[in-house]
XYZ file of C-alpha atoms in Angstrom:
692
model
C 113.379 143.733 86.184
C 113.936 140.727 84.155
C 117.597 140.081 83.380
C 118.916 140.290 79.908
C 120.225 136.783 80.269
C 117.020 135.196 80.939
C 115.197 137.201 78.279
C 117.805 135.891 75.897
C 117.405 132.179 77.326
C 113.541 132.540 76.770
C 113.860 133.984 73.288
C 116.533 131.318 72.152
C 114.294 128.390 73.554
C 111.302 129.633 71.741
C 113.369 130.042 68.546
C 114.509 126.439 68.810
C 111.008 125.408 69.435
C 110.228 126.195 65.570
C 112.737 123.841 64.493
C 111.627 120.939 66.990
C 108.132 121.017 66.175
C 106.714 120.301 62.701
C 103.775 122.667 61.992
C 104.512 124.858 64.917
C 102.010 127.701 65.086
C 102.864 130.719 67.010
C 100.116 131.633 69.662
C 99.561 135.155 70.755
C 97.961 134.056 74.018
C 100.932 131.493 74.875
C 103.577 134.448 74.022
C 101.722 136.843 76.194
C 101.255 134.072 79.178
C 105.168 133.342 78.845
C 105.971 137.093 79.127
C 103.626 137.721 82.150
C 105.065 134.931 84.093
C 108.551 135.887 83.703
C 107.578 139.681 84.615
C 105.698 138.530 87.639
C 108.393 136.412 88.963
C 110.961 139.212 88.172
C 108.676 141.355 90.744
C 107.587 143.823 88.109
C 103.999 143.685 89.582
C 104.984 143.143 93.139
C 108.165 142.791 95.217
C 106.261 141.012 98.050
C 103.720 138.707 96.210
C 105.515 137.169 93.074
C 102.235 135.300 92.217
C 100.341 134.894 88.930
C 96.872 133.264 88.796
C 96.174 132.572 85.021
C 93.202 130.721 83.439
C 94.452 129.662 80.007
C 91.882 128.055 77.877
C 92.271 124.542 75.975
C 94.761 124.814 72.999
C 96.880 127.679 74.499
C 99.760 125.309 75.504
C 99.895 126.499 79.129
C 102.367 123.672 80.157
C 104.994 124.758 77.528
C 104.361 128.436 78.370
C 105.338 128.020 82.132
C 108.305 125.915 81.216
C 109.593 128.644 78.635
C 109.313 131.399 81.419
C 110.176 129.632 84.889
C 112.934 127.445 84.195
C 115.349 130.041 82.727
C 114.292 132.378 85.757
C 114.823 129.791 88.309
C 118.121 128.460 86.957
C 119.523 132.122 86.616
C 118.448 132.936 90.369
C 119.448 129.621 91.815
C 115.888 128.680 92.678
C 114.256 125.169 92.730
C 111.046 124.537 90.724
C 108.403 122.363 92.001
C 105.457 121.491 89.522
C 102.435 120.189 91.340
C 99.468 118.735 89.352
C 96.209 117.065 90.178
C 96.214 113.987 87.953
C 98.602 111.263 86.885
C 97.800 111.916 83.411
C 99.398 115.494 83.516
C 102.313 114.063 85.571
C 103.063 111.741 82.718
C 102.476 114.343 79.998
C 105.132 116.563 81.789
C 107.703 113.685 82.503
C 107.405 111.856 79.023
C 106.565 114.766 76.622
C 106.768 118.423 77.663
C 110.012 118.188 79.841
C 111.782 116.288 77.370
C 110.711 118.596 74.617
C 111.868 121.734 76.600
C 115.120 120.083 77.756
C 116.017 119.788 73.745
C 115.263 123.467 73.080
C 116.763 125.030 76.158
C 120.323 126.481 75.902
C 120.925 125.867 79.678
C 120.832 122.276 80.766
C 118.607 121.174 83.487
C 117.407 118.009 85.456
C 113.994 116.879 86.488
C 112.616 114.285 88.634
C 109.207 112.764 89.377
C 108.421 112.937 93.144
C 105.812 110.720 94.671
C 104.682 110.185 98.272
C 105.801 107.537 100.466
C 102.248 105.946 100.128
C 103.037 104.952 96.522
C 105.781 102.570 97.432
C 106.003 99.345 99.117
C 108.470 98.638 102.025
C 110.928 95.954 100.755
C 111.206 94.331 104.192
C 107.625 94.318 104.709
C 107.064 92.707 101.400
C 109.712 90.016 101.963
C 108.421 89.291 105.528
C 104.898 88.823 104.060
C 105.903 86.823 101.150
C 108.106 84.391 103.128
C 105.368 83.453 105.530
C 104.509 86.232 107.460
C 103.905 85.901 111.528
C 100.631 86.199 112.982
C 101.288 89.719 114.064
C 102.129 90.708 110.457
C 99.123 88.903 108.964
C 97.222 91.104 111.596
C 98.273 94.285 109.765
C 95.690 93.593 107.157
C 92.777 95.617 107.609
C 90.540 92.604 106.771
C 91.604 89.012 106.946
C 93.529 88.154 103.757
C 92.291 85.654 101.425
C 94.661 83.131 99.411
C 94.448 85.247 96.384
C 95.855 88.185 98.436
C 98.702 86.218 99.732
C 99.318 84.777 96.140
C 99.653 88.328 95.031
C 101.997 89.266 97.564
C 104.281 86.224 96.497
C 104.176 87.561 92.898
C 104.939 91.232 93.973
C 107.903 90.015 95.997
C 109.226 87.567 93.092
C 108.992 90.625 90.673
C 110.585 92.909 93.145
C 113.570 90.482 94.192
C 114.203 89.911 90.374
C 114.352 93.657 89.902
C 111.294 93.481 87.251
C 109.237 95.689 89.636
C 110.350 98.898 91.343
C 108.074 98.791 94.305
C 105.931 101.643 92.903
C 102.172 100.858 92.915
C 101.660 102.928 89.755
C 104.175 100.584 87.878
C 102.327 97.406 88.660
C 100.231 96.484 85.502
C 96.947 95.987 87.445
C 95.503 97.688 90.621
C 96.683 96.331 93.968
C 93.770 95.934 96.301
C 93.866 98.597 99.069
C 93.900 96.119 101.962
C 96.906 94.388 100.488
C 98.755 97.413 99.796
C 98.327 98.878 103.343
C 99.987 95.636 104.800
C 103.239 96.354 102.774
C 103.352 100.255 102.155
C 106.381 102.146 103.387
C 105.741 104.288 106.478
C 107.763 106.920 108.027
C 108.188 105.391 111.435
C 109.769 101.911 110.450
C 111.162 102.611 106.932
C 113.638 105.346 107.113
C 117.451 105.625 105.844
C 118.640 105.670 109.403
C 117.992 101.759 109.485
C 120.633 100.010 107.194
C 118.159 97.499 106.036
C 115.873 100.132 104.587
C 118.478 102.308 102.639
C 117.579 100.386 99.461
C 114.016 100.313 100.040
C 111.888 101.696 97.055
C 111.089 104.986 98.818
C 114.565 105.778 99.757
C 115.986 104.859 96.299
C 113.369 107.356 94.788
C 114.627 110.090 97.077
C 118.336 109.805 96.303
C 118.287 112.252 93.393
C 115.563 114.645 94.628
C 117.841 117.123 96.345
C 119.787 117.500 93.079
C 116.903 118.047 90.578
C 116.331 121.473 89.270
C 112.536 120.598 88.640
C 110.495 118.411 90.580
C 107.136 116.996 89.507
C 104.907 116.291 92.330
C 101.142 116.338 92.957
C 98.888 118.510 95.106
C 98.685 115.653 97.798
C 102.513 115.417 98.341
C 102.606 119.375 98.177
C 100.246 119.640 101.013
C 101.922 116.744 102.942
C 105.171 118.435 102.796
C 103.444 121.996 103.952
C 101.913 120.059 106.726
C 105.334 118.889 108.007
C 106.547 122.536 107.951
C 107.773 122.493 104.227
C 111.183 121.547 103.100
C 110.963 118.076 104.605
C 110.212 115.904 101.474
C 110.288 118.886 98.858
C 112.725 121.897 98.694
C 112.290 124.692 101.230
C 109.368 126.999 100.098
C 111.588 130.088 100.498
C 114.022 128.716 97.810
C 111.179 127.372 95.513
C 108.844 128.596 92.791
C 105.807 126.503 92.672
C 103.872 125.966 89.518
C 100.416 124.787 90.535
C 98.910 123.402 87.565
C 95.145 122.011 87.621
C 95.186 124.667 90.553
C 91.526 124.780 90.919
C 91.853 121.275 92.486
C 94.226 122.545 95.295
C 91.770 123.972 97.814
C 89.928 120.490 97.911
C 93.358 118.766 98.398
C 94.243 120.952 101.135
C 91.038 120.668 102.926
C 91.255 116.766 102.702
C 94.704 116.914 104.184
C 93.315 119.134 107.173
C 90.378 116.550 107.775
C 90.513 113.545 109.977
C 88.271 110.430 110.688
C 88.395 107.572 112.808
C 85.902 104.790 113.915
C 85.192 103.874 117.481
C 84.937 99.976 117.447
C 87.562 99.901 114.768
C 89.850 101.873 116.814
C 89.182 99.714 119.753
C 89.890 96.423 117.829
C 93.511 97.746 116.699
C 94.208 99.068 120.306
C 93.392 95.658 121.850
C 95.905 94.085 119.360
C 98.517 96.560 120.433
C 97.912 96.081 123.894
C 98.591 92.272 123.582
C 101.694 93.024 121.357
C 103.265 95.763 123.637
C 104.941 93.421 126.050
C 106.622 91.473 123.138
C 107.517 94.741 121.485
C 108.963 96.327 124.429
C 111.044 93.120 125.296
C 113.249 94.128 122.225
C 114.129 97.509 123.688
C 116.809 98.458 126.428
C 115.029 97.012 129.459
C 116.738 99.584 131.891
C 114.991 102.427 129.698
C 111.823 100.950 128.302
C 109.950 100.319 131.710
C 108.146 103.773 131.906
C 107.266 104.061 128.207
C 105.860 100.480 128.258
C 103.944 101.335 131.296
C 102.676 104.793 129.804
C 101.561 103.041 126.691
C 99.433 100.286 128.473
C 98.091 102.955 130.750
C 96.907 105.246 128.108
C 95.489 102.265 126.008
C 93.564 100.953 128.845
C 92.038 104.555 129.466
C 91.155 104.753 125.705
C 89.570 101.393 125.207
C 86.762 101.799 127.674
C 86.255 105.368 126.754
C 85.789 104.553 123.043
C 83.349 101.635 123.905
C 81.539 103.737 126.175
C 81.179 106.697 123.617
C 79.595 104.349 120.906
C 76.818 103.738 123.454
C 76.261 107.504 124.011
C 74.841 108.512 120.481
C 70.986 108.296 120.152
C 70.146 106.716 116.830
C 67.206 108.919 116.351
C 69.583 111.819 115.928
C 70.957 110.494 112.654
C 69.382 111.301 109.257
C 68.603 108.735 106.564
C 72.260 108.831 105.289
C 73.334 107.713 108.954
C 74.905 111.053 109.677
C 74.587 113.298 112.775
C 76.101 116.835 112.251
C 76.862 119.056 115.162
C 75.341 122.405 114.312
C 77.682 125.376 113.957
C 80.512 122.693 114.800
C 79.568 123.047 118.523
C 79.648 119.871 120.590
C 77.864 119.182 123.929
C 79.815 119.841 126.934
C 80.041 116.150 127.713
C 81.598 115.473 124.411
C 83.796 118.346 124.672
C 85.304 116.798 127.954
C 85.500 113.407 126.498
C 87.236 114.771 123.445
C 89.929 116.431 125.544
C 90.558 113.338 127.557
C 90.923 111.136 124.323
C 93.114 113.705 122.907
C 95.309 113.528 125.847
C 95.266 109.657 125.997
C 95.959 108.969 122.303
C 98.857 111.687 122.362
C 100.389 109.935 125.295
C 100.036 106.515 123.831
C 101.614 107.816 120.503
C 104.650 109.257 122.390
C 105.269 106.344 124.527
C 105.046 103.878 121.469
C 107.449 106.250 119.466
C 110.012 105.987 122.355
C 109.743 102.228 122.319
C 110.399 102.432 118.494
C 113.421 104.648 119.124
C 114.642 102.189 121.580
C 114.362 99.100 119.333
C 116.213 101.133 116.442
C 119.127 102.020 118.762
C 119.589 98.310 119.516
C 119.376 97.506 116.002
C 121.974 100.047 114.987
C 124.407 98.652 117.706
C 123.888 95.299 116.330
C 122.396 94.367 119.896
C 119.608 92.379 118.257
C 119.235 90.872 114.922
C 117.387 92.481 112.161
C 115.182 89.570 111.656
C 113.724 90.326 115.105
C 113.785 93.944 114.876
C 112.472 94.805 111.438
C 109.040 93.067 111.893
C 108.688 94.678 115.183
C 109.317 98.092 113.889
C 106.941 97.526 110.760
C 104.157 96.516 113.292
C 105.081 99.566 115.341
C 104.884 101.768 112.286
C 101.372 100.321 111.697
C 100.186 101.166 115.070
C 101.791 104.688 115.268
C 100.176 105.737 112.020
C 96.780 104.852 113.647
C 97.508 106.647 116.953
C 98.624 109.807 114.846
C 95.116 109.498 113.131
C 93.099 108.895 116.345
C 95.085 111.874 118.121
C 94.335 114.227 115.167
C 90.656 113.399 115.377
C 90.384 114.026 118.890
C 92.554 117.064 118.930
C 90.282 118.651 116.258
C 87.246 117.568 118.118
C 88.592 119.234 121.321
C 89.643 122.385 119.601
C 87.364 125.213 120.406
C 85.792 127.235 117.599
C 87.360 130.575 116.935
C 85.629 133.871 116.882
C 87.417 134.663 113.561
C 86.873 132.545 110.532
C 84.517 129.446 109.819
C 84.070 126.666 112.442
C 85.063 123.110 111.940
C 82.620 120.794 110.503
C 82.188 117.764 113.086
C 79.978 114.998 112.525
C 79.307 111.306 113.472
C 78.423 108.647 110.838
C 77.094 105.169 111.298
C 79.785 102.707 109.979
C 78.626 100.727 107.041
C 81.259 97.960 107.542
C 80.980 97.328 111.352
C 77.674 96.834 113.075
C 77.172 99.178 115.881
C 80.212 101.126 115.176
C 80.363 104.881 114.513
C 82.924 107.091 112.578
C 83.866 110.371 114.037
C 84.985 113.024 111.389
C 86.111 116.615 111.341
C 86.846 119.028 108.467
C 87.554 122.599 108.078
C 85.307 124.646 106.039
C 87.842 127.057 104.682
C 91.674 126.351 104.064
C 92.643 129.779 102.368
C 94.283 131.141 105.523
C 96.475 127.805 105.718
C 97.617 128.089 102.089
C 98.342 131.785 102.470
C 100.415 131.367 105.772
C 102.150 128.191 104.794
C 102.836 128.542 101.010
C 102.061 131.874 99.399
C 103.762 134.107 102.161
C 106.733 131.950 102.311
C 107.339 130.892 98.534
C 109.970 132.434 96.317
C 107.277 132.718 93.640
C 104.054 130.956 92.525
C 102.462 130.294 89.028
C 98.789 128.956 89.355
C 97.377 127.980 86.107
C 94.462 126.033 84.785
C 91.975 125.780 82.129
C 89.071 126.411 84.343
C 89.885 128.854 87.282
C 87.088 131.324 87.141
C 83.421 130.911 87.947
C 80.822 133.106 86.540
C 83.528 134.744 84.546
C 85.274 136.086 87.795
C 88.270 134.846 89.908
C 86.495 135.698 93.380
C 85.422 132.039 94.093
C 88.880 130.497 93.427
C 90.548 133.143 95.295
C 88.409 132.895 98.406
C 89.126 129.045 98.387
C 92.734 129.422 97.904
C 93.706 132.152 100.163
C 94.813 134.604 97.600
C 93.984 138.254 97.757
C 92.230 139.931 94.788
C 93.114 143.478 95.989
C 95.161 145.395 93.225
C 97.358 146.786 96.189
C 98.474 143.176 97.070
C 100.042 142.799 93.447
C 98.784 139.362 92.527
C 98.618 139.258 88.649
C 95.556 137.796 87.127
C 94.984 136.700 83.497
C 92.209 135.118 81.703
C 93.077 134.024 78.377
C 90.672 132.706 75.947
C 90.977 129.490 73.974
C 92.081 130.030 70.215
C 89.289 127.586 69.293
C 86.614 128.750 66.617
C 83.700 127.674 69.028
C 81.095 129.845 67.180
C 81.727 127.897 63.933
C 83.073 124.492 65.243
C 80.544 123.734 67.878
C 77.054 124.399 69.260
C 75.223 124.090 72.524
C 71.661 122.534 72.146
C 68.995 123.284 74.999
C 65.850 120.979 74.170
C 62.534 122.140 75.361
C 61.878 119.134 77.856
C 58.798 119.006 79.837
C 60.626 118.132 83.193
C 63.528 119.576 85.245
C 66.102 117.228 86.799
C 64.769 117.656 90.392
C 61.328 116.360 89.153
C 60.373 112.670 89.933
C 59.963 111.539 86.403
C 63.119 112.951 85.104
C 65.192 109.550 85.066
C 62.400 108.117 83.104
C 62.375 111.257 80.724
C 66.122 110.568 80.104
C 65.473 106.943 79.085
C 62.778 108.242 76.552
C 64.729 111.312 75.482
C 68.325 110.301 75.040
C 68.000 107.957 71.823
C 66.991 111.143 70.007
C 70.428 112.586 70.779
C 72.191 109.518 70.335
C 71.030 108.341 66.973
C 73.136 109.225 63.997
C 76.106 110.015 66.328
C 79.150 107.937 66.177
C 81.110 109.143 69.447
C 79.046 110.325 72.469
C 79.817 110.871 76.019
C 76.902 111.410 78.464
C 77.471 112.780 81.868
C 75.265 112.226 84.843
C 74.882 113.709 88.285
C 74.752 110.284 90.233
C 75.858 106.753 89.678
C 72.255 105.606 90.510
C 70.887 107.529 87.726
C 73.502 106.700 85.107
C 73.005 102.995 85.741
C 69.111 103.173 85.777
C 69.338 104.989 82.451
C 72.094 102.406 81.085
C 69.560 99.478 82.208
C 66.582 101.436 80.427
C 68.398 101.810 77.270
C 69.986 98.356 76.989
C 67.527 96.943 74.489
C 67.531 100.253 72.348
C 71.577 99.829 72.420
C 71.371 96.108 71.065
C 68.785 96.960 68.574
C 70.886 99.839 67.173
C 74.012 98.083 67.526
C 75.602 100.737 69.819
C 78.500 100.045 71.969
C 77.496 101.223 75.418
C 80.193 101.500 78.172
C 79.278 102.580 81.626
C 81.831 103.795 84.433
C 82.334 101.597 86.840
C 82.024 98.232 84.708
C 85.452 98.491 83.629
C 88.405 100.629 84.323
C 88.611 104.077 82.856
C 91.799 103.046 80.795
C 89.861 100.095 79.525
C 86.710 102.149 78.615
C 88.746 104.708 76.630
C 90.643 101.981 74.734
C 87.571 100.186 73.650
C 85.976 103.540 72.682
C 88.996 104.527 70.684
C 88.927 100.940 68.800
C 85.069 101.210 68.124
C 85.488 104.886 66.628
C 88.310 103.686 64.378
C 86.278 100.791 63.121
C 83.315 103.155 62.381
C 81.159 101.534 65.190
C 78.807 103.746 67.268
C 80.441 104.189 70.820
C 78.757 105.710 73.768
C 80.274 106.379 77.149
C 78.264 106.911 80.276
C 80.108 108.622 83.013
C 79.645 110.792 86.072
C 81.501 113.950 87.469
C 84.873 112.269 87.439
C 84.646 111.843 83.436
C 84.075 115.571 83.097
C 87.650 116.462 83.983
C 90.959 115.221 82.627
C 89.202 113.263 79.926
C 91.067 113.807 76.350
C 88.988 112.604 73.379
C 90.156 114.646 70.376
C 88.599 114.529 66.796
C 86.292 111.723 65.939
C 86.678 110.276 69.531
C 84.091 112.681 70.643
C 81.667 114.772 68.603
C 78.418 114.545 70.918
C 78.549 115.392 74.482
C 75.319 115.172 76.592
C 75.043 116.804 79.860
C 72.036 115.537 81.739
C 72.046 118.105 84.566
C 73.784 121.212 85.644
C 76.382 119.824 88.112
C 75.425 121.397 91.385
C 77.030 119.887 94.401
C 75.246 117.620 96.871
C 73.731 119.756 99.521
C 73.431 116.888 101.903
C 77.211 116.407 102.539
C 78.142 117.251 106.036
C 81.000 119.875 104.997
C 78.654 121.488 102.382
C 75.669 121.688 104.947
C 78.058 123.138 107.546
C 79.481 125.637 104.924
C 76.001 126.834 104.021
C 74.937 127.133 107.724
C 77.966 129.217 108.442
C 77.267 131.560 105.446
C 73.488 131.947 106.490
C 74.775 132.822 109.931
C 76.680 135.719 108.347
C 73.864 136.995 106.486
C 74.829 135.243 103.215
C 73.217 133.151 100.455
C 75.119 129.750 100.227
C 73.289 128.990 97.077
C 74.342 132.018 95.044
C 78.016 132.093 96.976
C 78.700 128.428 96.855
C 76.481 126.306 94.732
C 76.239 128.446 91.774
C 79.897 129.366 91.324
C 80.806 125.744 91.806
C 78.351 124.539 89.182
C 79.635 127.162 87.100
C 83.229 125.932 87.193
C 82.055 122.232 86.822
C 79.931 123.088 83.810
C 82.854 124.851 82.155
C 85.145 121.557 82.823
C 82.227 119.346 81.345
C 82.016 121.284 78.089
C 85.568 121.477 77.641
C 85.598 117.632 77.021
C 84.220 118.448 73.478
C 86.844 120.395 71.640
C 90.441 119.331 72.353
C 92.232 120.520 68.977
C 91.602 123.411 66.719
C 89.963 121.414 63.957
C 87.519 119.546 66.197
C 83.800 119.989 65.837
C 80.744 118.965 67.610
C 77.890 119.543 69.898
C 76.829 119.955 73.564
C 73.380 119.067 74.543
C 72.385 120.250 77.874
C 69.168 118.543 79.268
C 68.766 120.917 82.128
C 66.193 123.498 81.282
C 66.969 125.522 84.480
C 69.841 127.228 82.517
C 66.941 129.176 80.668
C 64.083 129.228 83.240
C 66.109 130.307 86.424
C 67.518 133.754 87.312
C 71.023 132.279 87.724
C 70.953 130.452 84.431
C 72.062 133.347 82.232
C 75.263 133.753 84.317
C 76.162 130.026 83.980
C 75.271 130.227 80.112
C 77.416 133.361 79.632
C 80.335 131.828 81.398
C 80.560 129.125 78.995
C 82.686 129.090 75.790
C 80.950 131.097 72.982
C 79.371 127.996 71.286
C 76.539 128.865 68.669
C 73.239 128.474 70.921
C 70.253 126.539 69.755
C 67.581 126.968 72.294
C 64.450 124.817 71.611
């Protein structure tokens, strides 16, 4: 049962909210969500599964609802809170708006902190070494040869960092840092750890100083999965002592799958293995010579086994087996016997090489701690070793997954080879699980003190089934997981409409792109603020090119995703709209989620195609193959539910506040002509329907 003290705390916070927010409107759905979250965590529905899955429509105020309910309960029960999000935008909203507001109304003081993964921070010593004229070995840490502008950027980064004008966080640098530059200075767990005196003030270590003391930690799904992969409680608090709030929860299964996947090129690996082989003697010379010999020998032995094996493997694939996208997928995840044996060998070699190099790193660190070697010698060597250890870990993971036999229970791994687009004659070996629900269940839901999963888009086709299958959550009533579907308070029927034009072609027809060029002006004319969502970059750019003359003639300001940053596009769009200039944004799937254009910033949303997933991706193909093998229908079991979820997210861009109004134009007639269309249409908000 919920304690009297927690109830009083929630009520007092809510009463204080009335005085803090001008024009505050009490929402029945928000109040209900607060109560149900609190009751779930207090085990009123299940003593063994204090988990609630809640779809809360736009405008309910879900973030404030979970703060009002979870924080008092966690503080009273001495539990930590981890709020995990999918986007930086929501993290910023929580850190700069929602949590400061709740702290003002809460009768009980609490602390919060933003946690980011190590990959978001530079290593201060790597940065200094590079900026001050890095050695050839350090320059070699670049994935591609650095240009003068890359080295100039590193000098600017170091100057700002040394003058305390930049904190070493990649997100706080005013412009995007190129990936190949960032990889050369990134903090890594092998060489940048607080056991080394020179690293105790590095950006990542400083960011961790207050993490253990905070009551509320804001993270992202990627960091959450990284911690879970390490066993939990390594970066974030122990799951058994933590209540997790998973916001934007519909994204978690994909992030979990990505974290369980692995990829490595063949010739690319040979290239850095050869560099490691050349550097191994110099690196080993910094360790205790009485102890390092066997590890140096093991490292060289296994590198010299890996290099010819990888080289030989790249010659064993028949180009005729690859499809037009340059992919060769192993049906049902089954490898030919010869590749199984080679995978086992490569797994053994890479694991042994990694273990030997890790031991060499430990021996150098020991000498550094004992002041037996100067830090100017040890630090660059440890940084270089860290670079190679990360790659050996990745290589070992790939071949471990390739060598892993398929289980009789559950889905097989998807395994495929892809022709490299960056290096001629090279291949990329890739492995991915098809289902990760079991992992989330065993490593997170079964261990945590409680979990609140929320999103504006959780259901597909008006059911939680698809999400539960992906996320490893039981829908059985006996298991006690609480499910809620709370509708948005917006007046969709009176404030918005969905228009389905009577077009002569459907999206899969050859002439559909030309039809879009012809028809779109009819739905853009007399509209001051429009967003047009496309299914592919190719089609978006082709239509933009085809409409360029019309846009100039009509004096439309047309902005196309990819031509400028998302932030720049939204800034320009806002300025055009405020100056009464017609503004049109062309975007793809990433613009259908997390884009907030309230009021006059968006009144006309055009969706060119029902967002079905690409069936040619190796993972999707493998998943469909698995479902068919079990007698199922992959289109109805995967494609339609996924399209339903994405379509709901897309139309959710239109109304962001209660007073907003506008229309959705769906240029895909299949929602009327196909059997599955009615289910997709019925799952959308209750817009007024205009079917031509």
